[in-house]
PDB file of C-alpha atoms in Angstrom:
ATOM      1  CA  MET A   1     178.244 205.631  34.022  1.00 88.00           C
ATOM      2  CA  ALA A   2     175.694 203.072  32.831  1.00 93.00           C
ATOM      3  CA  ARG A   3     174.078 200.376  34.949  1.00 94.00           C
ATOM      4  CA  TYR A   4     173.968 196.761  33.788  1.00 96.00           C
ATOM      5  CA  LEU A   5     172.281 193.540  34.851  1.00 94.00           C
ATOM      6  CA  LEU A   6     174.504 190.470  34.687  1.00 95.00           C
ATOM      7  CA  SER A   7     172.049 187.589  34.946  1.00 92.00           C
ATOM      8  CA  VAL A   8     173.325 184.107  35.743  1.00 90.00           C
ATOM      9  CA  HIS A   9     171.242 181.372  34.139  1.00 82.00           C
ATOM     10  CA  SER A  10     170.791 177.716  34.951  1.00 78.00           C
ATOM     11  CA  ARG A  11     169.067 174.949  33.026  1.00 72.00           C
ATOM     12  CA  ASP A  12     166.783 172.298  34.512  1.00 71.00           C
ATOM     13  CA  GLY A  13     168.267 168.838  34.227  1.00 67.00           C
ATOM     14  CA  GLU A  14     171.680 170.088  33.141  1.00 69.00           C
ATOM     15  CA  VAL A  15     174.233 167.742  34.613  1.00 67.00           C
ATOM     16  CA  ARG A  16     177.550 169.306  35.477  1.00 72.00           C
ATOM     17  CA  GLU A  17     180.629 167.423  36.515  1.00 78.00           C
ATOM     18  CA  PRO A  18     180.682 167.400  40.327  1.00 80.00           C
ATOM     19  CA  MET A  19     183.347 169.554  41.939  1.00 79.00           C
ATOM     20  CA  SER A  20     185.606 168.298  44.679  1.00 87.00           C
ATOM     21  CA  GLU A  21     185.415 170.160  47.989  1.00 90.00           C
ATOM     22  CA  GLU A  22     188.767 171.769  47.235  1.00 90.00           C
ATOM     23  CA  ALA A  23     187.689 172.868  43.747  1.00 86.00           C
ATOM     24  CA  MET A  24     184.475 174.305  45.192  1.00 87.00           C
ATOM     25  CA  ARG A  25     186.426 176.141  47.886  1.00 91.00           C
ATOM     26  CA  GLN A  26     188.776 177.589  45.270  1.00 91.00           C
ATOM     27  CA  SER A  27     185.840 178.618  43.047  1.00 88.00           C
ATOM     28  CA  HIS A  28     184.086 180.376  45.945  1.00 89.00           C
ATOM     29  CA  ALA A  29     187.326 182.092  46.940  1.00 93.00           C
ATOM     30  CA  ARG A  30     187.897 183.286  43.356  1.00 92.00           C
ATOM     31  CA  LEU A  31     184.308 184.528  43.102  1.00 91.00           C
ATOM     32  CA  GLY A  32     184.812 186.443  46.349  1.00 93.00           C
ATOM     33  CA  GLU A  33     187.957 188.015  44.884  1.00 95.00           C
ATOM     34  CA  ILE A  34     186.055 189.089  41.756  1.00 95.00           C
ATOM     35  CA  GLU A  35     183.263 190.593  43.859  1.00 94.00           C
ATOM     36  CA  GLN A  36     185.825 192.441  46.028  1.00 96.00           C
ATOM     37  CA  GLU A  37     187.475 193.733  42.848  1.00 96.00           C
ATOM     38  CA  MET A  38     184.082 194.940  41.585  1.00 95.00           C
ATOM     39  CA  ALA A  39     183.512 196.767  44.876  1.00 96.00           C
ATOM     40  CA  ALA A  40     187.006 198.277  44.932  1.00 96.00           C
ATOM     41  CA  THR A  41     186.570 199.738  41.434  1.00 96.00           C
ATOM     42  CA  GLY A  42     183.075 201.077  42.153  1.00 96.00           C
ATOM     43  CA  ALA A  43     181.373 198.666  39.750  1.00 96.00           C
ATOM     44  CA  TRP A  44     179.501 196.518  42.300  1.00 95.00           C
ATOM     45  CA  VAL A  45     176.022 197.809  43.185  1.00 94.00           C
ATOM     46  CA  PHE A  46     174.177 194.670  44.335  1.00 92.00           C
ATOM     47  CA  SER A  47     174.132 190.924  43.769  1.00 92.00           C
ATOM     48  CA  GLY A  48     171.977 188.011  44.760  1.00 91.00           C
ATOM     49  CA  ARG A  49     171.663 184.288  44.349  1.00 89.00           C
ATOM     50  CA  LEU A  50     168.221 182.762  44.072  1.00 87.00           C
ATOM     51  CA  HIS A  51     166.620 179.579  45.354  1.00 85.00           C
ATOM     52  CA  GLU A  52     165.392 177.027  42.828  1.00 82.00           C
ATOM     53  CA  PRO A  53     162.513 178.077  40.493  1.00 80.00           C
ATOM     54  CA  ASP A  54     160.009 175.798  42.241  1.00 81.00           C
ATOM     55  CA  THR A  55     160.190 178.128  45.279  1.00 85.00           C
ATOM     56  CA  ALA A  56     158.792 181.041  43.236  1.00 84.00           C
ATOM     57  CA  THR A  57     155.314 182.510  43.617  1.00 87.00           C
ATOM     58  CA  VAL A  58     153.765 184.554  40.805  1.00 85.00           C
ATOM     59  CA  VAL A  59     151.434 187.431  41.707  1.00 89.00           C
ATOM     60  CA  ARG A  60     149.072 188.782  39.043  1.00 88.00           C
ATOM     61  CA  THR A  61     145.682 190.403  38.654  1.00 92.00           C
ATOM     62  CA  ALA A  62     142.748 188.973  36.719  1.00 91.00           C
ATOM     63  CA  GLY A  63     139.239 190.379  36.687  1.00 93.00           C
ATOM     64  CA  GLY A  64     140.118 192.867  39.404  1.00 93.00           C
ATOM     65  CA  GLU A  65     141.368 190.162  41.765  1.00 95.00           C
ATOM     66  CA  VAL A  66     144.915 189.454  42.897  1.00 94.00           C
ATOM     67  CA  LEU A  67     145.902 185.854  42.224  1.00 90.00           C
ATOM     68  CA  THR A  68     148.968 183.934  43.352  1.00 90.00           C
ATOM     69  CA  THR A  69     150.353 180.844  41.672  1.00 85.00           C
ATOM     70  CA  ASP A  70     153.089 178.550  42.943  1.00 84.00           C
ATOM     71  CA  GLY A  71     156.047 177.968  40.690  1.00 73.00           C
ATOM     72  CA  PRO A  72     157.959 180.013  38.140  1.00 66.00           C
ATOM     73  CA  PHE A  73     156.247 182.532  35.855  1.00 65.00           C
ATOM     74  CA  ALA A  74     157.431 180.930  32.631  1.00 64.00           C
ATOM     75  CA  GLU A  75     157.424 177.237  31.776  1.00 67.00           C
ATOM     76  CA  SER A  76     161.030 177.013  30.707  1.00 66.00           C
ATOM     77  CA  LYS A  77     164.105 174.869  31.154  1.00 68.00           C
ATOM     78  CA  ASP A  78     166.235 177.997  31.608  1.00 72.00           C
ATOM     79  CA  HIS A  79     165.940 179.957  34.847  1.00 76.00           C
ATOM     80  CA  LEU A  80     167.507 182.943  36.516  1.00 82.00           C
ATOM     81  CA  GLY A  81     169.831 181.605  39.187  1.00 85.00           C
ATOM     82  CA  GLY A  82     171.352 184.864  40.363  1.00 90.00           C
ATOM     83  CA  PHE A  83     172.432 188.286  39.238  1.00 93.00           C
ATOM     84  CA  TYR A  84     174.743 191.232  39.635  1.00 95.00           C
ATOM     85  CA  ILE A  85     173.809 194.857  39.170  1.00 95.00           C
ATOM     86  CA  ILE A  86     176.913 196.810  38.234  1.00 97.00           C
ATOM     87  CA  ASP A  87     177.933 200.282  37.146  1.00 96.00           C
ATOM     88  CA  ALA A  88     180.264 200.318  34.157  1.00 97.00           C
ATOM     89  CA  PRO A  89     181.462 203.026  31.777  1.00 96.00           C
ATOM     90  CA  ASP A  90     180.331 201.026  28.736  1.00 96.00           C
ATOM     91  CA  LEU A  91     179.202 197.632  27.449  1.00 96.00           C
ATOM     92  CA  ASP A  92     182.767 196.412  26.966  1.00 97.00           C
ATOM     93  CA  ALA A  93     183.539 196.974  30.655  1.00 97.00           C
ATOM     94  CA  ALA A  94     180.315 195.158  31.658  1.00 97.00           C
ATOM     95  CA  LEU A  95     181.246 192.270  29.359  1.00 97.00           C
ATOM     96  CA  GLY A  96     184.664 192.144  31.017  1.00 97.00           C
ATOM     97  CA  TRP A  97     183.061 191.640  34.448  1.00 97.00           C
ATOM     98  CA  ALA A  98     180.706 189.003  33.018  1.00 96.00           C
ATOM     99  CA  ALA A  99     183.681 187.166  31.484  1.00 96.00           C
ATOM    100  CA  LYS A 100     185.431 187.000  34.856  1.00 96.00           C
ATOM    101  CA  VAL A 101     182.350 185.649  36.615  1.00 94.00           C
ATOM    102  CA  THR A 102     181.379 183.113  33.933  1.00 92.00           C
ATOM    103  CA  GLU A 103     184.940 181.812  33.809  1.00 92.00           C
ATOM    104  CA  CYS A 104     184.805 181.278  37.568  1.00 90.00           C
ATOM    105  CA  ILE A 105     181.367 179.630  37.788  1.00 87.00           C
ATOM    106  CA  ASN A 106     181.188 178.038  34.304  1.00 85.00           C
ATOM    107  CA  THR A 107     177.605 179.210  33.775  1.00 86.00           C
ATOM    108  CA  PRO A 108     176.228 181.503  31.033  1.00 89.00           C
ATOM    109  CA  ILE A 109     175.717 185.165  31.912  1.00 93.00           C
ATOM    110  CA  GLU A 110     173.461 187.527  30.010  1.00 94.00           C
ATOM    111  CA  VAL A 111     174.489 191.203  30.059  1.00 97.00           C
ATOM    112  CA  ARG A 112     171.760 193.822  29.628  1.00 94.00           C
ATOM    113  CA  PRO A 113     171.845 197.574  30.139  1.00 95.00           C
ATOM    114  CA  PHE A 114     169.119 199.177  32.205  1.00 92.00           C
ATOM    115  CA  ALA A 115     166.892 201.504  30.170  1.00 89.00           C
ATOM    116  CA  ALA A 116     166.510 203.649  33.285  1.00 78.00           C
ATOM    117  CA  PHE A 117     166.991 203.268  37.007  1.00 70.00           C
ATOM    118  CA  ALA A 118     166.212 205.141  40.187  1.00 70.00           C
ATOM    119  CA  ASP A 119     168.248 205.313  43.370  1.00 70.00           C
ATOM    120  CA  LYS A 120     165.096 206.055  45.373  1.00 71.00           C
ATOM    121  CA  PRO A 121     161.325 205.649  44.841  1.00 74.00           C
ATOM    122  CA  THR A 122     159.779 208.004  42.328  1.00 71.00           C
ATOM    123  CA  ASP A 123     157.278 210.587  43.563  1.00 67.00           C
ATOM    124  CA  PHE A 124     154.390 210.557  41.140  1.00 66.00           C
ATOM    125  CA  PRO A 125     152.040 213.555  41.141  1.00 67.00           C
ATOM    126  CA  THR A 126     148.637 212.817  42.668  1.00 65.00           C
TER     127      THR A 126
END
């Protein structure tokens, strides 16, 4: 079984048609059904939705010092808005899950396989 990242992207300034309360309720209910289906089939590993990019803090080192900067790492109009980590037998199955989610939320989803993953921290020799 392979592990995939389904990343949900948003774009700054993109205006979407507002949803009625009922349409929003139905969309959330459908998304819940999809997530329950993922869990029931063993595909769902983890998911998360993120706050807006302006809430980000970047941590880096420069000249031996740790520096923090407010705001997103990349100056971009496109931002990661949320994600799913799933287990799937192949890319086609991962694309099938992405199709269900994108149809529900009407937002692009990028599907990428993990090169490697660990279920627990790695013990490096000292």
